[in-house]
CSV table of C-alpha atoms in Angstrom, one decimal:
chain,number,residue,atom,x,y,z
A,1,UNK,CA,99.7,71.4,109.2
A,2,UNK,CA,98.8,75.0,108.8
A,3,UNK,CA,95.8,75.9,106.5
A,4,UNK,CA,97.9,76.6,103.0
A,5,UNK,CA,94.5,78.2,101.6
A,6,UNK,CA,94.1,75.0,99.2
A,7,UNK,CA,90.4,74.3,100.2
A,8,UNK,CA,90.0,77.9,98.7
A,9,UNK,CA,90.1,76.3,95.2
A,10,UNK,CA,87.0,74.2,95.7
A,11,UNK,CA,84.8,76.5,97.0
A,12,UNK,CA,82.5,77.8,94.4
A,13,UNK,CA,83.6,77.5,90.8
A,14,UNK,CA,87.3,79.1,91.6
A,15,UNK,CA,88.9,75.7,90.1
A,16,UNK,CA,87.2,76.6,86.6
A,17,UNK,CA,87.6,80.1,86.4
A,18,UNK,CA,91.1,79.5,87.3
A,19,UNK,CA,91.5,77.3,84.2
A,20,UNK,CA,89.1,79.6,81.9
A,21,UNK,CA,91.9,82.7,83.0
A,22,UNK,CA,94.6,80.0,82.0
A,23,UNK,CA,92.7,79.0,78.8
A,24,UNK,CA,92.9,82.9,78.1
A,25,UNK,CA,96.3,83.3,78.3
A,26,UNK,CA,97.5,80.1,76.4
A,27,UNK,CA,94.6,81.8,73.3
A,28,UNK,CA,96.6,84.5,73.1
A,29,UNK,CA,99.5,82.4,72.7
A,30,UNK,CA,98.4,80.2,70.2
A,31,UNK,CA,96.5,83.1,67.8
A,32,UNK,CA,99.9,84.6,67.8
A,33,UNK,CA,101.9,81.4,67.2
A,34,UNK,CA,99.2,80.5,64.3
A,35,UNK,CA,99.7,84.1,62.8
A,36,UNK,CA,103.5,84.7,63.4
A,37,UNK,CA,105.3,80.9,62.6
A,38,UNK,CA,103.9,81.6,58.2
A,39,UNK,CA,104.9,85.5,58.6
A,40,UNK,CA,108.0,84.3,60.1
A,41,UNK,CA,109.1,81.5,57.5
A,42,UNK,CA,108.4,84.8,55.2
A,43,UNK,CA,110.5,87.0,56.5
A,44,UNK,CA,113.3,84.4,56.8
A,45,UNK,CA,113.4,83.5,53.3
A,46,UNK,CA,113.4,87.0,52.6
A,47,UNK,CA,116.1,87.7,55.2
A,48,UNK,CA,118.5,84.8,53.5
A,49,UNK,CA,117.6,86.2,49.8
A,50,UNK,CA,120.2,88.5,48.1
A,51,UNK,CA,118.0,92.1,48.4
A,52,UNK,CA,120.0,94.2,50.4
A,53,UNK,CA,117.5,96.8,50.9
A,54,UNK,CA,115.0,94.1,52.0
A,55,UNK,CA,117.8,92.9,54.0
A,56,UNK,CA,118.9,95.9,55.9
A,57,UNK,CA,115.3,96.9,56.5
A,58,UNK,CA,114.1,93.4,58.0
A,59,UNK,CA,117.8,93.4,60.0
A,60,UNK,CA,116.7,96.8,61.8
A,61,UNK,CA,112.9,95.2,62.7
A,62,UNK,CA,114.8,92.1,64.2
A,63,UNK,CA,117.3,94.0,66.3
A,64,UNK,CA,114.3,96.6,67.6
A,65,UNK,CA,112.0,93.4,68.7
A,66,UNK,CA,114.9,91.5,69.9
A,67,UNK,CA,116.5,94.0,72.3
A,68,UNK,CA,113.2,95.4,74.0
A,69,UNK,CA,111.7,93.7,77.2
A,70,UNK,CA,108.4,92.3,75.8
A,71,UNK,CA,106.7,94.1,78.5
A,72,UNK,CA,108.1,97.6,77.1
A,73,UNK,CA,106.5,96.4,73.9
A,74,UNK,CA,103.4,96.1,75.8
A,75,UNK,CA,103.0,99.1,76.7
A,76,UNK,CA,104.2,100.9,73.4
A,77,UNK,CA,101.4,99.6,71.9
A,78,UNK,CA,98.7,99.7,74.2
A,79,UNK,CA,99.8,103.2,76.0
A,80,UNK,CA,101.9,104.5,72.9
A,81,UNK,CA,99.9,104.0,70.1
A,82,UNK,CA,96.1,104.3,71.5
A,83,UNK,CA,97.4,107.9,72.8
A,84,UNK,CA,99.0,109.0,69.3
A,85,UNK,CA,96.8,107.4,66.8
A,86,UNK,CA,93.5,107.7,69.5
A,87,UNK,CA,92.3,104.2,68.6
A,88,UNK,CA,91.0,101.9,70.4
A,89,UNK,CA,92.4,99.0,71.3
A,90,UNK,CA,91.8,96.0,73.5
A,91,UNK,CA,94.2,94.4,76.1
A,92,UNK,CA,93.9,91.6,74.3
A,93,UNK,CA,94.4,92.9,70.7
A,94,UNK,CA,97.4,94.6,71.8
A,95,UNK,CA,99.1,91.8,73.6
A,96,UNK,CA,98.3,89.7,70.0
A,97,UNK,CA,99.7,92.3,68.2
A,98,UNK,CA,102.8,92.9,70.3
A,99,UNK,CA,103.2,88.9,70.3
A,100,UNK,CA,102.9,88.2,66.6
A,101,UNK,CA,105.4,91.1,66.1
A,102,UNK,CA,107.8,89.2,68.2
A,103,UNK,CA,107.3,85.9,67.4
A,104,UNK,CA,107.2,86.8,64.0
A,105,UNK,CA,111.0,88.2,64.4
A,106,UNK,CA,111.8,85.3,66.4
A,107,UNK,CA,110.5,83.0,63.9
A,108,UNK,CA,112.6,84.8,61.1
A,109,UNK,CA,115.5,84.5,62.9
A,110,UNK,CA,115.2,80.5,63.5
A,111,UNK,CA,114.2,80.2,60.1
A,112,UNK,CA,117.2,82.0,58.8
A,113,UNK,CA,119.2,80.0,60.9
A,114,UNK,CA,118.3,77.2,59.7
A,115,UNK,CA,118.9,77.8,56.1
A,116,UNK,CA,122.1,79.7,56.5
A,117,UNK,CA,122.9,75.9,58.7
A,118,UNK,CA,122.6,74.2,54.9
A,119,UNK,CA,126.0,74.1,53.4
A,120,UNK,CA,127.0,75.1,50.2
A,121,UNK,CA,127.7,71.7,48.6
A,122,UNK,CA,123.9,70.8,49.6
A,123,UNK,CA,123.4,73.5,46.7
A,124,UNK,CA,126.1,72.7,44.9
A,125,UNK,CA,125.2,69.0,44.4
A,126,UNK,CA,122.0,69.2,43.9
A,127,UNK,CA,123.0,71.1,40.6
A,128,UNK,CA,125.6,68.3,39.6
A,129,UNK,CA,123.0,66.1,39.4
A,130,UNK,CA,121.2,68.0,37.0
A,131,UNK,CA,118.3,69.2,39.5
A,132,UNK,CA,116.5,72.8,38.7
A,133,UNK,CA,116.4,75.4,41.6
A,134,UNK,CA,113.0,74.6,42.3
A,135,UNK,CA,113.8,70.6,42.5
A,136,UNK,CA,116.6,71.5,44.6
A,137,UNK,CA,114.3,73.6,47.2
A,138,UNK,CA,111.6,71.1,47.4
A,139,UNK,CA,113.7,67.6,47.4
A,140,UNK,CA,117.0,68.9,49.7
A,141,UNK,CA,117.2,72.4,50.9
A,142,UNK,CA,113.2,72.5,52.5
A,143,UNK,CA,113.3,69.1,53.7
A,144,UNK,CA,116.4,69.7,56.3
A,145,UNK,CA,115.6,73.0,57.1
A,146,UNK,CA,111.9,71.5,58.5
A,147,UNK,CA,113.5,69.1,60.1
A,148,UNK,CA,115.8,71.6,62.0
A,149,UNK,CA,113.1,73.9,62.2
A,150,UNK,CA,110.5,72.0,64.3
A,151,UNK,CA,111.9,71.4,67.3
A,152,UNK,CA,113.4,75.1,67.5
A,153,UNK,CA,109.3,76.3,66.4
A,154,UNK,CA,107.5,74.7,69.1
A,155,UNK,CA,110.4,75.2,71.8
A,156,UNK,CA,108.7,79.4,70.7
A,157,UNK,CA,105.4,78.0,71.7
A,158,UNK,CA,106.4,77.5,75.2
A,159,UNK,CA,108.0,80.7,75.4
A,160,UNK,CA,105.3,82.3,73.6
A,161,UNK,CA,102.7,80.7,76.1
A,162,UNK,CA,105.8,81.7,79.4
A,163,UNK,CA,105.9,85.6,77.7
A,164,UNK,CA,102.2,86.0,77.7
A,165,UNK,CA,101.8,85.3,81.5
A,166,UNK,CA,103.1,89.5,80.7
A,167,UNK,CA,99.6,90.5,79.7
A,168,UNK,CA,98.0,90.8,83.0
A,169,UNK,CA,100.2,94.4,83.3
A,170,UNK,CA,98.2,95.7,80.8
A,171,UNK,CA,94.8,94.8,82.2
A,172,UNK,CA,94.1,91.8,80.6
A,173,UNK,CA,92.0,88.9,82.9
A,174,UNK,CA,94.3,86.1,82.6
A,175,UNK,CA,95.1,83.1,85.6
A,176,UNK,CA,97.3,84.9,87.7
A,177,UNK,CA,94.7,88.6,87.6
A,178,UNK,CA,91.8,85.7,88.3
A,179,UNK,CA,94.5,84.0,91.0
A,180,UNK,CA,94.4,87.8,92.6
A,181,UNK,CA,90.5,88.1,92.3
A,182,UNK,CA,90.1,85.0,94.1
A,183,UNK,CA,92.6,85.6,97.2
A,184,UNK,CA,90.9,88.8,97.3
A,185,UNK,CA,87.4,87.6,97.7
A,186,UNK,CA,88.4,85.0,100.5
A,187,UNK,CA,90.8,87.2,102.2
A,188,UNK,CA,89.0,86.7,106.0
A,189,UNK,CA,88.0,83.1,105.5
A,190,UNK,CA,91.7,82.0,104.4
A,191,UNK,CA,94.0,84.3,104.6
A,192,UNK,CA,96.7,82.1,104.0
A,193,UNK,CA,95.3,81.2,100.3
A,194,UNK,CA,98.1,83.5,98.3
A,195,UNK,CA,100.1,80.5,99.0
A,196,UNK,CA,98.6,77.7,97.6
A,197,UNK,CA,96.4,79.6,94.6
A,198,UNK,CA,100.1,81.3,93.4
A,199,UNK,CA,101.4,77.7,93.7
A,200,UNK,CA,98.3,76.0,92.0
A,201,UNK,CA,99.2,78.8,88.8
A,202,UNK,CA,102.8,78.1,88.8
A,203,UNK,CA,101.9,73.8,88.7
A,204,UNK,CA,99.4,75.3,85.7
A,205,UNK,CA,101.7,76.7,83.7
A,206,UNK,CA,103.8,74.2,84.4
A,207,UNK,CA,101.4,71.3,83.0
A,208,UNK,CA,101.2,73.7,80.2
A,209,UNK,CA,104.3,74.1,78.4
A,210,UNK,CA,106.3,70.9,79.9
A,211,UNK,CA,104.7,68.3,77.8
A,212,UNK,CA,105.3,70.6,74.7
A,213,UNK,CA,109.0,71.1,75.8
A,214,UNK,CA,109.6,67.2,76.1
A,215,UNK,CA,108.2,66.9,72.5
A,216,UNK,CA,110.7,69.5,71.4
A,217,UNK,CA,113.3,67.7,72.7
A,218,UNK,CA,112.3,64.0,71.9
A,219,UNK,CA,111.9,65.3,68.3
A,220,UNK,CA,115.4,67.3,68.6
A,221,UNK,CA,117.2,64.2,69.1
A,222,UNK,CA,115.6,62.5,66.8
B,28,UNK,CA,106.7,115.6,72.8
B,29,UNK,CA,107.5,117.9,75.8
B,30,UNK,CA,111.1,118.4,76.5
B,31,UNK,CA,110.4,119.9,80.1
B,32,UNK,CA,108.9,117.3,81.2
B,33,UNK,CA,111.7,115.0,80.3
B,34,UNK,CA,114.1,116.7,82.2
B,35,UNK,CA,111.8,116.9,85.1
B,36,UNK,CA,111.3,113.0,84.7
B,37,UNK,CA,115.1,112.1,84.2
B,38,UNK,CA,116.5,111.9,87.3
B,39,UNK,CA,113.2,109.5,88.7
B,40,UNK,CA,114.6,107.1,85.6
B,41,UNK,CA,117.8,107.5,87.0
B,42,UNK,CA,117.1,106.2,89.8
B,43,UNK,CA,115.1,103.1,88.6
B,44,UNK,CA,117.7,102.3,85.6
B,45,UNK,CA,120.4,102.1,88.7
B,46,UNK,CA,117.4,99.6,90.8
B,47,UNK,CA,117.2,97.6,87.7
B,48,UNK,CA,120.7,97.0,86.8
B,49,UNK,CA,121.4,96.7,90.4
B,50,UNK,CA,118.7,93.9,90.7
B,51,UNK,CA,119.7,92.4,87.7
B,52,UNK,CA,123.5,91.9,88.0
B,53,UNK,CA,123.0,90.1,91.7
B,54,UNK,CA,120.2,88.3,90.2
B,55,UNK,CA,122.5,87.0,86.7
B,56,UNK,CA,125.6,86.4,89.3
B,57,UNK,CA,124.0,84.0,91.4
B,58,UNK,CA,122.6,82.3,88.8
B,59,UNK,CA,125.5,82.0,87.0
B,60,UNK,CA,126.7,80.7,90.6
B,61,UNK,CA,123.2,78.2,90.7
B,62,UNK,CA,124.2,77.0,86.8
B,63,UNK,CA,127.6,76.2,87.2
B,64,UNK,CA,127.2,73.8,90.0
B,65,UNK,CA,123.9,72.4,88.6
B,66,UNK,CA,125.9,71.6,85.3
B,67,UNK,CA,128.7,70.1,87.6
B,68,UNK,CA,126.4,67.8,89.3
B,69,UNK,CA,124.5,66.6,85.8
B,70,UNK,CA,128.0,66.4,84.2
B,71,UNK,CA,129.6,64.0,86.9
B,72,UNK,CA,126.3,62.4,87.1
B,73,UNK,CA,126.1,62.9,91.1
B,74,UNK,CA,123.6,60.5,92.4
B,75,UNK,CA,120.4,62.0,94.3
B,76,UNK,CA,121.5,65.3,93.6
B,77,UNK,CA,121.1,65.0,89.8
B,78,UNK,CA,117.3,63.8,89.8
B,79,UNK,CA,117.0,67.4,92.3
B,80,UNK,CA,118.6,69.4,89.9
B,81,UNK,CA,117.3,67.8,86.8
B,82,UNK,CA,113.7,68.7,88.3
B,83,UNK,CA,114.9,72.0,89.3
B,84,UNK,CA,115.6,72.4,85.8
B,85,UNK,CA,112.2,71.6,84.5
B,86,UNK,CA,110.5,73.4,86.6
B,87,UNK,CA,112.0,76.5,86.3
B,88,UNK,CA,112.1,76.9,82.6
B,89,UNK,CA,108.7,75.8,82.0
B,90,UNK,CA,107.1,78.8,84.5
B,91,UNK,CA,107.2,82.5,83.7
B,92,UNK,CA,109.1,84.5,85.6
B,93,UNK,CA,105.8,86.6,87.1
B,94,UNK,CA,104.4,84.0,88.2
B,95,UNK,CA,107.6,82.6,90.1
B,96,UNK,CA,107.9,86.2,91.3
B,97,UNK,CA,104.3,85.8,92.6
B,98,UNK,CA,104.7,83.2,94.5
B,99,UNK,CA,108.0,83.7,96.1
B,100,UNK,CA,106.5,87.5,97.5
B,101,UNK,CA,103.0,86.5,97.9
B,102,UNK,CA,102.6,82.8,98.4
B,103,UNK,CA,106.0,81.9,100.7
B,104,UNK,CA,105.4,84.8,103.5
B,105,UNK,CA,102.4,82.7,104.0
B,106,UNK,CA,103.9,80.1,105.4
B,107,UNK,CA,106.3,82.0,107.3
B,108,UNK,CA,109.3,82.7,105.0
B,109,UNK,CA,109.3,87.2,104.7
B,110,UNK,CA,111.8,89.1,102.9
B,111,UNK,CA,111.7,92.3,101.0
B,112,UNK,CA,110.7,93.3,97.3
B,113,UNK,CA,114.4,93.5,96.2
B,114,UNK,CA,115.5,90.0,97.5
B,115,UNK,CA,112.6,88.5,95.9
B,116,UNK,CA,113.3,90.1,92.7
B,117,UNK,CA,117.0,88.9,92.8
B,118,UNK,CA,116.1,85.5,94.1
B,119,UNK,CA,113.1,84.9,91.1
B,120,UNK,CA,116.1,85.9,88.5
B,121,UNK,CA,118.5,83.1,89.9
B,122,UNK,CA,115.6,80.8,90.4
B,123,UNK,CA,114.8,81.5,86.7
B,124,UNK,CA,118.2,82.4,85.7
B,125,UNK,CA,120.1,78.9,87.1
B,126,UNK,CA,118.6,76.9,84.8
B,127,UNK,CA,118.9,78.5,81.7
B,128,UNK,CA,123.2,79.4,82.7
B,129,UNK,CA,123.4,75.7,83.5
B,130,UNK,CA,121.9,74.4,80.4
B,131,UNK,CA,124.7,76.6,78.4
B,132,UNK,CA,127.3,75.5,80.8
B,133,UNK,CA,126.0,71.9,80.3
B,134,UNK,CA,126.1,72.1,76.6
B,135,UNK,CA,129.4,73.4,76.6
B,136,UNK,CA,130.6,70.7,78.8
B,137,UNK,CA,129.3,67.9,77.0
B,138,UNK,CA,130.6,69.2,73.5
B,139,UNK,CA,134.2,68.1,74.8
B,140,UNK,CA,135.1,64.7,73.6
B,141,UNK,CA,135.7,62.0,75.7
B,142,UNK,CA,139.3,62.1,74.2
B,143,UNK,CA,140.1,65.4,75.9
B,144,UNK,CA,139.6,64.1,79.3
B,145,UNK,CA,141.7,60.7,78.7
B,146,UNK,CA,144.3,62.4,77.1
B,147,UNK,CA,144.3,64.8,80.0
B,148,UNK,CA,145.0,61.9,82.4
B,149,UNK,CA,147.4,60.2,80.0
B,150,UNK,CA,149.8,63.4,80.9
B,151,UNK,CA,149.2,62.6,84.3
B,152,UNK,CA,146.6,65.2,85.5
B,153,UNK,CA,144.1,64.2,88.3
B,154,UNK,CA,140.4,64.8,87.8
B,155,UNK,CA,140.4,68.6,89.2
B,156,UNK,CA,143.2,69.5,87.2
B,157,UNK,CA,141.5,68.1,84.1
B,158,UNK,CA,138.4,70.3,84.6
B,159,UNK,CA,140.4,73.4,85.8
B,160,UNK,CA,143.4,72.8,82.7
B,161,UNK,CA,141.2,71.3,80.3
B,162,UNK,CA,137.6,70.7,80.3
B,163,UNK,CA,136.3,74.6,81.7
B,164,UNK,CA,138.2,76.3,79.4
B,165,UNK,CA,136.8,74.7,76.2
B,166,UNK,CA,133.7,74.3,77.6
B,167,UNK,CA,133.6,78.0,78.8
B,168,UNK,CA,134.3,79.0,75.3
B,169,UNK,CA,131.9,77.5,73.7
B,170,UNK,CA,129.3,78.0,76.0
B,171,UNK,CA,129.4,81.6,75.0
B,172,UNK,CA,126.9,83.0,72.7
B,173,UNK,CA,124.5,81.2,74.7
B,174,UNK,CA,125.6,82.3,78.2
B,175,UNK,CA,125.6,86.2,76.6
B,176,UNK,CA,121.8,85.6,75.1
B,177,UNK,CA,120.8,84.2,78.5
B,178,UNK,CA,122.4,87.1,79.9
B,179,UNK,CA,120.5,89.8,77.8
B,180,UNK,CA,117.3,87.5,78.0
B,181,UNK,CA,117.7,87.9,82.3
B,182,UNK,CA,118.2,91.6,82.0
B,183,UNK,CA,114.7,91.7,80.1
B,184,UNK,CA,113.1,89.9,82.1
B,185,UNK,CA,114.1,92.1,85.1
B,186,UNK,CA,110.8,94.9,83.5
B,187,UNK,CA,109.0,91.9,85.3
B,188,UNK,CA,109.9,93.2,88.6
B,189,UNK,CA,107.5,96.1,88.7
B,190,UNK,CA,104.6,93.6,89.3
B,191,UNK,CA,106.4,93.2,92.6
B,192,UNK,CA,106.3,97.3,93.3
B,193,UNK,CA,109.5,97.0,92.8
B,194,UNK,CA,110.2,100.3,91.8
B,195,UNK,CA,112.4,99.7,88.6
B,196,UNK,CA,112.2,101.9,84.9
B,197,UNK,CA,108.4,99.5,84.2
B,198,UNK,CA,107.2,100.8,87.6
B,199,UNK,CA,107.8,104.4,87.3
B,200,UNK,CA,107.0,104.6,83.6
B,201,UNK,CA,103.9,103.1,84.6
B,202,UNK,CA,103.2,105.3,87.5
B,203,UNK,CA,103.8,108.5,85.8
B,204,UNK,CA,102.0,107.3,82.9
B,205,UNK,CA,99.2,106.5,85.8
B,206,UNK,CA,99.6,110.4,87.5
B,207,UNK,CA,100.5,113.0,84.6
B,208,UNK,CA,99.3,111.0,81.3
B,209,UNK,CA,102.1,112.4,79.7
B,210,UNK,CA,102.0,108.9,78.1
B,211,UNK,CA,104.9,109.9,75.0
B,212,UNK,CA,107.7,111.0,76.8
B,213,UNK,CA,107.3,108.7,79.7
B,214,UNK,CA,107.5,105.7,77.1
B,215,UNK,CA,110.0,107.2,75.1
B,216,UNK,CA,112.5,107.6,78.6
B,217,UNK,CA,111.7,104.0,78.9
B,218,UNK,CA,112.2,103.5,75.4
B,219,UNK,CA,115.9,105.0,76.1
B,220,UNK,CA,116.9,103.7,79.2
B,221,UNK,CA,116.2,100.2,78.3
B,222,UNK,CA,118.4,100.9,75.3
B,223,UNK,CA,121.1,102.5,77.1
B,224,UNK,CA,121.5,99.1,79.7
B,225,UNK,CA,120.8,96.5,76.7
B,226,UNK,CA,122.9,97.8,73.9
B,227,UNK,CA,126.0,98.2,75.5
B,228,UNK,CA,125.8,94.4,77.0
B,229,UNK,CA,124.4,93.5,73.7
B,230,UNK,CA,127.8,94.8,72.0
B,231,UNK,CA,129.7,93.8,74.7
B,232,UNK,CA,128.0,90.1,74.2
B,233,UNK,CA,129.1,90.0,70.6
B,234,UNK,CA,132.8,91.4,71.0
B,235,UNK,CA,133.3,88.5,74.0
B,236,UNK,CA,131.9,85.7,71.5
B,237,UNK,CA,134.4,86.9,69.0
B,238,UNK,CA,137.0,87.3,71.4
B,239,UNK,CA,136.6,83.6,73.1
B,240,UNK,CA,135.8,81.9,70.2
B,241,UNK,CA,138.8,79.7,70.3
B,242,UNK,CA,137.8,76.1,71.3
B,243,UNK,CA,136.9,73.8,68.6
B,244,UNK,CA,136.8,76.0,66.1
B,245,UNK,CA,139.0,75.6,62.8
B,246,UNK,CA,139.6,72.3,64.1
């Protein structure tokens, strides 16, 4: 059995600041995730509504999120606007900035989704029987929309949490920069550590987002 | 925003726009290779090999693509297994790839009823022609919009392979950012080039779902 560079994880307090660089990344998920999921159901309401102005303008945001690699979104922000605006701006800000403004888009999109999924006669029905709009939002159309709505929501957690692993190309000190840091520091004791540390942060993220992906999917064939 | 230095830069994105579709194509083709027979295998419900695939499945959708990338360049010459940058690029994209094609392939395939496949047989077809005649190309079609969202999604990801010094459109904007701070037009190239691979695929996409939207629909 060649040394895999597992005993590397016990020595010192490399197991915890292994999870404290993985309990970074998952806070920049979930700040964004908190922020973006009510901007989100915003914007997809909107993005449903009749306003074509509103419309067009939201349509153009969607398609400019949705077609750049997050990671050229990174570095927009944190390269591209600190130079043109000379701010100053964390690696951490940025990637929650860049993250609510995606998952904010992807939100909208679900969201609209789901409501555009609602057919007419839902509508239409609901009026037969004599139901005002407001009645006919909050007793049928909100109801199945939630319900199609939450497994599609927190399947975006788990990408959210997957997308920030991105972060560490700007500079941010997340698991995999702390993964580096501590292969570094051992590289003449065990130089065969890269192996099992990398494999130790790909079983974290792992134990990260699969418990939340089998939720999604128990709750999506409920 | 400097013009001159644009055109000075253009060819260096050139050459990393070519890397990164290069990269990425192989990559999508074997996973669309890698999906196809994992949906096979969960779709005729092959013994052993399901569970294998079904945890192949799990674990590469719940991992980011970095840190799969990691570990295939960093962590496996460790223990004896050494390739170059570029074929651990490709192989991350069809390890991540594979099981986001064979999830659309899978969905497609189980979206055709039951009744399909017996009145297949009925006319006398055996099991392969039933699957080449009659399950695939339903399936196919309306496995579609998702196979062309996976496919843009794999392209993106590919900006991942500069962590690898792999030297794709990230990398160089990066570097020249890093050696000229001419931070503007080196994001707007990238800006540019990343538009002129994923809007064309991106139309592309959308003219194929129209085009192959015949299965199941209207019915």
């Amino acid at each position: 059995m060649p040394d895999l560079g597992l005993n590397v994880l016990f020595k010192g307090k490399n197991a915890a600041r292994l999870l404290g660089g993985l309990w970074v990344a998952l806070r920049i998920s979930l700040i964004s995730v908190v922020i973006s999921i009510p901007l989100g159901i915003l914007l997809g309401v909107l993005m449903s509504g009749k306003n074509p102005i509103v419309k067009a303008i939201l349509w153009v945001y969607l398609e400019i999120i949705r077609i750049m690699p997050q990671m050229v979104l990174l570095f927009l922000v944190f390269f591209g606007t600190t130079r043109a605006w000379g701010w100053d701006l964390s690696g951490e800000t940025a990637s929650i900035i860049v993250f609510v403004l995606w998952g904010t888009a992807e939100m909208s999109d679900l969201v609209r989704g789901a409501l555009i999924s609602i057919p007419k006669h839902q509508y239409e029905s609901s009026e037969a029987l004599g139901l005002t709009k407001g009645q006919t939002y909050l007793y049928i159309i909100i109801p199945q929309t939630v319900r199609r709505l939450i497994p599609l929501s927190i399947n975006l957690i788990t990408r959210m949490i997957k997308t920030t692993s991105l972060v560490l190309m700007i500079g941010v000190v997340e698991v995999l920069k702390v993964a580096q840091q501590i292969i570094e520091a051992n590289r003449m004791s065990s130089p065969n550590a890269a192996f099992g540390i990398y494999l130790v942060v790909f079983l974290l993220y792992f134990l990260a987002c699969w418990p939340i992906s089998l939720l999604a999917s128990y709750l999506e064939k409920k | 925003m400097d013009w001159n230095v644009i055109a000075q830069y253009l060819p260096l994105y050139k050459k990393a726009a070519w890397l990164t579709l290069r990269l990425g194509l192989a990559g999508i083709v074997i996973a669309i290779v890698v999906g196809l027979v994992c949906a096979l295998v969960q779709y005729y419900k092959v013994p052993v090999l399901r569970r294998i695939v079904g945890a192949y499945i799990e674990l590469s959708r719940n991992t980011p693509l970095l840190v799969q990338l990691f570990f295939i360049y960093y962590g496996l010459p460790k223990i004896g297994i050494k390739t170059n940058a570029e074929i651990c690029g490709i192989a991350g994209l069809a390890f991540l790839g594979g099981s986001y094609m064979a999830e659309a392939f899978r969905s497609g395939l189980e979206s055709i009823e039951p009744i399909q496949t017996e009145s297949a047989m009925s006319l006398g077809m055996d099991h392969a022609q039933t699957m080449r005649y009659i399950i695939l190309p339903q399936a196919m079609s309306i496995s579609v919009p998702a196979f062309v969202a996976n496919v843009i999604f794999l392209l993106k990801e590919t900006s991942v392979f500069s962590a690898i010094s792999l030297m794709d459109l990230m990398f160089t904007a990066k570097d020249l950012i890093g050696l000229y701070y001419k931070t503007t037009e080196c994001l707007f190239l990238l800006v540019v080039f990343y538009l002129l691979i994923l809007l064309p695929v991106s139309l592309l996409g959308s003219w194929l779902e129209r085009r192959l939207r015949y299965a199941g629909f209207g019915a």
